[in-house]
Every structure is written in structure tokens, then in C-alpha cells.
Amino acid sequence: MFELQNLQRRALLCGSGALLLATLAGPTRAEERSADQILQAADAVRNPPGSFSVRLQLTEYRQGRQSANSVLIVYARPSPDSGQYRNLVQFVTPARDAGKLMLRNGTDLWFYDPSSSASVRISPQQRLLGQASNGDVMTTQLARDYRAERVGREPLKDGDGVQRDSLHLRLSALREDVSYARVDLWVDATDDRPLMARYFSAEDRLLKTAYFRRYETALGRSRPSETVIIDGLDSGWVTVMRSTEHTLREVPEAWLQRDYLPRFRAQ
């Protein structure tokens, strides 16, 4: 848990404004692109192109002790109209949740429980496990939901403890139905890797801080295999989200329809 404790302290430092602006020697490729272009590049690091599936393991910690665990499989397919991902999330563990589903198609988010055969509308802001909300486990293109502006170029210690030259972007929601009203995102200035994000409510309250770390090769490029999410008020409340088994696959259109949920079977 030593690593998590370091991240907790780092999140507090970031919240107090300890990040300093870096001195730039001259214009570089990063400065030649718009903030929206940089955000699009960061999206491409997080998300494989086309349809795919990924296995997520969520582990919640309270004051350094594991308190809950969950495993999900996310099926994602880009919409031909908006380019935003549509998602079907299958619950695998714990046993009491096995077989439950979440569906996101456009702005609609549904939860399906096979024990009642009922699907109900839910919010992406609702907590799923610990600091991970329903929206956090969904595959999203941030550039489709937010307008980006450049804050500056800053030194940042990433989630693996390495000092990075980063670009700080401020993202403002384009619609009210997105998970967060504002996001501050730091990406590596050399390769657009997302490093850290801070998520804010409509009242400008810090909800959580996330570190994207442990980059591994998945589907042709280096992507974060772990996201550490720290509560905005209680730094001892941490959720770790690990991704494995990235697989390019056809996600059938039928799976992404609400009336198909009772017929879905694990593949």
C-alpha cells in the first residue's frame, strides 16, 4: 500500500496548487496543436479504435485496507452518428451481482437486473464501487463531451512516481448529462499519455483525483492498465481500476438495445 499512500499525498499536493509552471525554451509540436487536438490524441491512447471488449477489476480501499472488489466486462462500439462509444457492461463478480448489466446508448443509461427482469434508468454520476461511478467504467471519448482549453505546461510526478513534462488541459462539459461538469487533465507533453485528472461538480467542488499508470501494450500501443481514483475529501478512500484482456471484436448492434438486455448471454 506504500504506492497508494504516495498517491494520496500527491493528490493533496495537487489540490493545494503545488504544481508549478515549467519554463519553455521555445515552440514545440505540443504548442502547435489546439487543446482539442491534444485531447483527441489522449483519447486515442486510452481507447482502442473500433469495437472491442475489456475486463475491469475494481478494488476499493479504506484507509489502506481492501473493503470491496468487483469484476466487469465492458463491450464498446462507436456510434456511426456521433463517434461516441456505446457500452454494454456485464457484471461478473461478486456472485450477488453476476449477470447484471448496464447499457449506455447515447444519453440513456440503463441498469438491468435479471432477477427482476426489469431495466431502470440510472445516472452516470451514481457510485458503482468506491470512487468509481457508473460513467467511470464506460468507454468514452472525452473530446466528444467536453470543450478543451490549454492551461499551461507543467512538471508533474505521475502515478508511477516519475517526473513528467505535462500539458494541463481544462475540460468544460458541452452538455449537462455528462459525468462531470469540469475536468482538469494532465497529459504527457511528449506522447499524449494521460497522466492525471481532477474531476469537479457543477458547483466546482473537487470530487476525485485519478492517476493513469502502469502503461502496457494493448491492441497495438501503450495504454494505462491501471487507474487509481482518490476521493476529493477523504484521501484514504481509494479505488483501483485495473484493465486486462483488451480484445478487438464485433459488438453486435442488438446488444446495445434496451429490449435485448433480457436475452443477452455472456460470450
Tab-separated table of C-alpha atoms in Angstrom:
chain	number	residue	atom	x	y	z
A	1	MET	CA	0.000	0.000	0.000
A	2	PHE	CA	3.054	2.248	0.034
A	3	GLU	CA	2.348	3.295	-3.560
A	4	LEU	CA	-1.259	4.194	-2.751
A	5	GLN	CA	-0.150	6.282	0.226
A	6	ASN	CA	2.248	8.207	-2.005
A	7	LEU	CA	-0.555	8.839	-4.492
A	8	GLN	CA	-2.841	10.039	-1.715
A	9	ARG	CA	-0.230	12.575	-0.583
A	10	ARG	CA	0.365	13.619	-4.183
A	11	ALA	CA	-3.353	14.217	-4.728
A	12	LEU	CA	-3.416	16.526	-1.716
A	13	LEU	CA	-0.448	18.482	-3.052
A	14	CYS	CA	-2.146	18.883	-6.422
A	15	GLY	CA	-5.325	20.044	-4.707
A	16	SER	CA	-3.394	22.747	-2.871
A	17	GLY	CA	-1.967	24.131	-6.109
A	18	ALA	CA	1.598	22.883	-5.666
A	19	LEU	CA	2.082	22.268	-9.385
A	20	LEU	CA	4.460	24.863	-10.880
A	21	LEU	CA	4.577	26.149	-14.439
A	22	ALA	CA	7.557	24.899	-16.430
A	23	THR	CA	9.819	27.261	-18.346
A	24	LEU	CA	9.601	26.687	-22.076
A	25	ALA	CA	12.669	27.066	-24.219
A	26	GLY	CA	10.742	27.560	-27.438
A	27	PRO	CA	7.773	26.345	-29.505
A	28	THR	CA	7.362	22.569	-29.891
A	29	ARG	CA	4.895	20.218	-31.514
A	30	ALA	CA	2.695	20.421	-28.415
A	31	GLU	CA	2.295	24.171	-28.792
A	32	GLU	CA	1.431	23.852	-32.481
A	33	ARG	CA	-1.742	21.877	-31.748
A	34	SER	CA	-5.016	23.089	-30.290
A	35	ALA	CA	-6.222	21.910	-26.891
A	36	ASP	CA	-8.991	19.916	-28.589
A	37	GLN	CA	-6.454	18.146	-30.811
A	38	ILE	CA	-4.363	17.201	-27.788
A	39	LEU	CA	-7.477	15.865	-26.052
A	40	GLN	CA	-8.340	13.777	-29.111
A	41	ALA	CA	-4.818	12.322	-29.074
A	42	ALA	CA	-5.164	11.469	-25.365
A	43	ASP	CA	-8.485	9.744	-26.110
A	44	ALA	CA	-6.710	7.577	-28.683
A	45	VAL	CA	-4.212	6.475	-26.031
A	46	ARG	CA	-6.965	5.418	-23.613
A	47	ASN	CA	-9.254	3.770	-26.148
A	48	PRO	CA	-8.577	1.288	-28.957
A	49	PRO	CA	-10.171	2.116	-32.317
A	50	GLY	CA	-13.391	0.430	-33.345
A	51	SER	CA	-15.338	-2.147	-31.347
A	52	PHE	CA	-13.660	-4.009	-28.501
A	53	SER	CA	-14.104	-5.576	-25.084
A	54	VAL	CA	-12.051	-5.169	-21.902
A	55	ARG	CA	-12.104	-6.785	-18.478
A	56	LEU	CA	-12.085	-4.418	-15.478
A	57	GLN	CA	-11.287	-5.279	-11.891
A	58	LEU	CA	-12.290	-2.676	-9.322
A	59	THR	CA	-10.843	-2.817	-5.811
A	60	GLU	CA	-11.884	-0.414	-3.075
A	61	TYR	CA	-9.586	0.536	-0.189
A	62	ARG	CA	-10.497	2.326	3.037
A	63	GLN	CA	-7.520	3.701	4.954
A	64	GLY	CA	-5.243	1.173	3.239
A	65	ARG	CA	-7.448	-1.876	3.775
A	66	GLN	CA	-9.331	-3.594	0.978
A	67	SER	CA	-13.068	-3.290	1.535
A	68	ALA	CA	-14.731	-4.413	-1.728
A	69	ASN	CA	-13.949	-5.944	-5.090
A	70	SER	CA	-15.807	-6.286	-8.382
A	71	VAL	CA	-15.102	-7.591	-11.898
A	72	LEU	CA	-16.827	-6.306	-15.035
A	73	ILE	CA	-16.570	-6.872	-18.768
A	74	VAL	CA	-17.150	-3.810	-20.923
A	75	TYR	CA	-18.233	-4.127	-24.556
A	76	ALA	CA	-17.779	-0.890	-26.524
A	77	ARG	CA	-18.808	0.162	-30.017
A	78	PRO	CA	-18.566	3.651	-31.557
A	79	SER	CA	-21.798	5.242	-32.717
A	80	PRO	CA	-21.846	5.807	-36.506
A	81	ASP	CA	-23.521	9.181	-35.910
A	82	SER	CA	-21.638	10.822	-33.042
A	83	GLY	CA	-18.440	8.756	-32.838
A	84	GLN	CA	-19.055	8.438	-29.082
A	85	TYR	CA	-18.843	4.928	-27.660
A	86	ARG	CA	-21.919	2.960	-26.739
A	87	ASN	CA	-21.339	0.467	-23.938
A	88	LEU	CA	-22.714	-2.743	-22.528
A	89	VAL	CA	-21.279	-3.605	-19.102
A	90	GLN	CA	-21.596	-7.155	-17.775
A	91	PHE	CA	-21.133	-7.827	-14.045
A	92	VAL	CA	-19.022	-10.939	-13.338
A	93	THR	CA	-18.282	-10.786	-9.608
A	94	PRO	CA	-19.227	-10.686	-6.772
A	95	ALA	CA	-21.656	-13.579	-7.125
A	96	ARG	CA	-24.630	-11.498	-5.961
A	97	ASP	CA	-24.152	-9.196	-8.975
A	98	ALA	CA	-23.264	-11.789	-11.624
A	99	GLY	CA	-25.401	-11.390	-14.725
A	100	LYS	CA	-26.462	-7.819	-14.052
A	101	LEU	CA	-25.975	-5.386	-16.939
A	102	MET	CA	-25.583	-1.684	-17.653
A	103	LEU	CA	-26.293	-0.225	-21.075
A	104	ARG	CA	-25.295	3.188	-22.369
A	105	ASN	CA	-26.644	4.242	-25.738
A	106	GLY	CA	-26.370	7.944	-26.467
A	107	THR	CA	-27.518	9.889	-23.411
A	108	ASP	CA	-29.519	6.968	-21.988
A	109	LEU	CA	-28.038	4.780	-19.248
A	110	TRP	CA	-29.930	1.697	-18.087
A	111	PHE	CA	-29.376	-0.910	-15.367
A	112	TYR	CA	-30.797	-4.416	-15.840
A	113	ASP	CA	-31.246	-6.989	-13.072
A	114	PRO	CA	-32.123	-10.489	-14.351
A	115	SER	CA	-33.677	-11.437	-11.003
A	116	SER	CA	-36.471	-8.935	-11.609
A	117	SER	CA	-36.239	-8.801	-15.424
A	118	ALA	CA	-36.527	-5.036	-15.105
A	119	SER	CA	-34.380	-2.279	-16.587
A	120	VAL	CA	-34.309	1.112	-14.893
A	121	ARG	CA	-32.760	4.396	-15.925
A	122	ILE	CA	-29.712	5.403	-13.864
A	123	SER	CA	-27.235	8.270	-13.785
A	124	PRO	CA	-23.578	8.115	-14.875
A	125	GLN	CA	-22.705	10.036	-11.685
A	126	GLN	CA	-24.007	7.300	-9.365
A	127	ARG	CA	-21.337	5.374	-7.452
A	128	LEU	CA	-20.680	1.864	-8.728
A	129	LEU	CA	-17.893	0.807	-6.342
A	130	GLY	CA	-15.973	3.127	-4.060
A	131	GLN	CA	-14.822	6.143	-6.052
A	132	ALA	CA	-15.695	4.584	-9.420
A	133	SER	CA	-19.016	5.826	-10.793
A	134	ASN	CA	-21.140	4.204	-13.480
A	135	GLY	CA	-19.669	6.621	-16.010
A	136	ASP	CA	-16.080	5.825	-14.995
A	137	VAL	CA	-16.266	2.224	-16.201
A	138	MET	CA	-17.783	3.207	-19.541
A	139	THR	CA	-15.565	3.777	-22.560
A	140	THR	CA	-15.831	7.437	-23.575
A	141	GLN	CA	-14.307	9.904	-25.987
A	142	LEU	CA	-13.769	12.976	-23.820
A	143	ALA	CA	-13.341	15.142	-26.919
A	144	ARG	CA	-16.978	14.385	-27.824
A	145	ASP	CA	-18.352	15.575	-24.468
A	146	TYR	CA	-16.010	18.412	-23.446
A	147	ARG	CA	-14.501	21.598	-24.814
A	148	ALA	CA	-10.790	21.783	-24.022
A	149	GLU	CA	-8.628	24.799	-23.270
A	150	ARG	CA	-4.940	24.926	-22.519
A	151	VAL	CA	-3.907	25.986	-19.018
A	152	GLY	CA	-0.164	25.609	-19.396
A	153	ARG	CA	2.843	23.354	-19.452
A	154	GLU	CA	3.798	21.982	-16.040
A	155	PRO	CA	6.091	19.486	-14.310
A	156	LEU	CA	4.103	16.618	-12.812
A	157	LYS	CA	5.020	13.483	-10.871
A	158	ASP	CA	2.910	10.737	-12.419
A	159	GLY	CA	1.235	7.734	-10.800
A	160	ASP	CA	4.411	5.680	-11.123
A	161	GLY	CA	6.453	8.347	-9.331
A	162	VAL	CA	8.238	9.595	-12.463
A	163	GLN	CA	8.651	13.323	-13.121
A	164	ARG	CA	6.986	14.262	-16.422
A	165	ASP	CA	6.750	17.332	-18.608
A	166	SER	CA	2.982	17.668	-18.898
A	167	LEU	CA	0.331	19.705	-20.662
A	168	HIS	CA	-2.506	20.866	-18.419
A	169	LEU	CA	-5.919	20.997	-20.117
A	170	ARG	CA	-9.184	22.275	-18.659
A	171	LEU	CA	-12.277	20.490	-19.960
A	172	SER	CA	-15.735	22.051	-19.778
A	173	ALA	CA	-18.810	19.884	-20.321
A	174	LEU	CA	-20.753	20.533	-23.506
A	175	ARG	CA	-23.945	19.034	-22.034
A	176	GLU	CA	-25.493	18.590	-18.600
A	177	ASP	CA	-25.802	14.805	-18.897
A	178	VAL	CA	-22.053	14.056	-18.812
A	179	SER	CA	-20.480	12.584	-15.699
A	180	TYR	CA	-18.565	15.688	-14.581
A	181	ALA	CA	-19.116	19.404	-15.129
A	182	ARG	CA	-15.384	20.117	-15.368
A	183	VAL	CA	-12.211	18.065	-15.640
A	184	ASP	CA	-8.607	19.179	-15.287
A	185	LEU	CA	-6.458	16.770	-17.285
A	186	TRP	CA	-2.675	16.458	-17.457
A	187	VAL	CA	-1.125	14.611	-20.417
A	188	ASP	CA	2.493	13.825	-21.215
A	189	ALA	CA	3.884	16.575	-23.460
A	190	THR	CA	5.916	14.066	-25.487
A	191	ASP	CA	3.407	11.326	-26.307
A	192	ASP	CA	-0.074	12.483	-25.148
A	193	ARG	CA	-0.356	9.835	-22.437
A	194	PRO	CA	-2.989	10.818	-19.859
A	195	LEU	CA	-1.221	11.152	-16.501
A	196	MET	CA	-3.669	12.623	-14.010
A	197	ALA	CA	-7.173	14.086	-13.894
A	198	ARG	CA	-9.187	16.009	-11.334
A	199	TYR	CA	-12.989	15.861	-11.590
A	200	PHE	CA	-15.302	18.649	-10.430
A	201	SER	CA	-19.030	19.052	-9.798
A	202	ALA	CA	-21.216	21.797	-11.257
A	203	GLU	CA	-20.573	23.695	-8.002
A	204	ASP	CA	-16.827	23.463	-8.708
A	205	ARG	CA	-16.255	21.004	-5.880
A	206	LEU	CA	-13.406	18.528	-6.291
A	207	LEU	CA	-14.991	15.073	-6.447
A	208	LYS	CA	-11.981	12.871	-7.110
A	209	THR	CA	-8.432	12.706	-8.442
A	210	ALA	CA	-7.326	9.926	-10.812
A	211	TYR	CA	-3.848	8.745	-11.791
A	212	PHE	CA	-3.455	6.768	-15.036
A	213	ARG	CA	-0.468	4.478	-14.667
A	214	ARG	CA	1.283	1.165	-15.348
A	215	TYR	CA	1.261	1.586	-19.097
A	216	GLU	CA	1.332	-1.683	-21.029
A	217	THR	CA	0.983	-2.606	-24.690
A	218	ALA	CA	-2.625	-3.423	-25.569
A	219	LEU	CA	-4.039	-3.685	-29.092
A	220	GLY	CA	-1.024	-2.139	-30.780
A	221	ARG	CA	0.005	0.681	-28.453
A	222	SER	CA	0.890	1.568	-24.894
A	223	ARG	CA	-2.193	2.193	-22.742
A	224	PRO	CA	-2.780	2.647	-18.990
A	225	SER	CA	-3.573	-0.693	-17.353
A	226	GLU	CA	-4.456	0.852	-14.002
A	227	THR	CA	-6.368	3.904	-12.790
A	228	VAL	CA	-6.081	4.943	-9.145
A	229	ILE	CA	-9.079	7.069	-8.063
A	230	ILE	CA	-8.848	9.093	-4.828
A	231	ASP	CA	-11.802	10.754	-3.113
A	232	GLY	CA	-11.792	14.552	-3.218
A	233	LEU	CA	-12.432	14.907	0.528
A	234	ASP	CA	-11.035	11.710	2.050
A	235	SER	CA	-7.653	10.773	0.586
A	236	GLY	CA	-7.801	7.440	2.433
A	237	TRP	CA	-10.735	6.315	0.279
A	238	VAL	CA	-9.195	4.867	-2.884
A	239	THR	CA	-10.467	2.720	-5.743
A	240	VAL	CA	-8.070	0.961	-8.115
A	241	MET	CA	-9.400	0.030	-11.554
A	242	ARG	CA	-7.278	-2.494	-13.500
A	243	SER	CA	-7.915	-3.309	-17.168
A	244	THR	CA	-6.903	-6.555	-18.877
A	245	GLU	CA	-7.883	-8.702	-21.840
A	246	HIS	CA	-8.359	-5.934	-24.399
A	247	THR	CA	-9.870	-7.688	-27.406
A	248	LEU	CA	-10.881	-6.302	-30.775
A	249	ARG	CA	-14.261	-7.810	-31.543
A	250	GLU	CA	-17.549	-7.130	-33.248
A	251	VAL	CA	-20.064	-5.843	-30.711
A	252	PRO	CA	-23.466	-6.584	-32.307
A	253	GLU	CA	-25.876	-3.706	-32.688
A	254	ALA	CA	-28.548	-5.808	-30.980
A	255	TRP	CA	-26.556	-5.897	-27.731
A	256	LEU	CA	-26.847	-2.123	-27.473
A	257	GLN	CA	-30.648	-2.054	-27.430
A	258	ARG	CA	-32.602	-1.920	-24.170
A	259	ASP	CA	-35.139	-4.552	-25.236
A	260	TYR	CA	-32.303	-7.046	-25.882
A	261	LEU	CA	-30.970	-6.999	-22.293
A	262	PRO	CA	-33.104	-9.974	-21.069
A	263	ARG	CA	-31.730	-12.079	-23.944
A	264	PHE	CA	-28.060	-11.221	-23.523
A	265	ARG	CA	-25.805	-14.159	-22.700
A	266	ALA	CA	-22.136	-13.988	-21.706
A	267	GLN	CA	-19.855	-14.614	-24.660
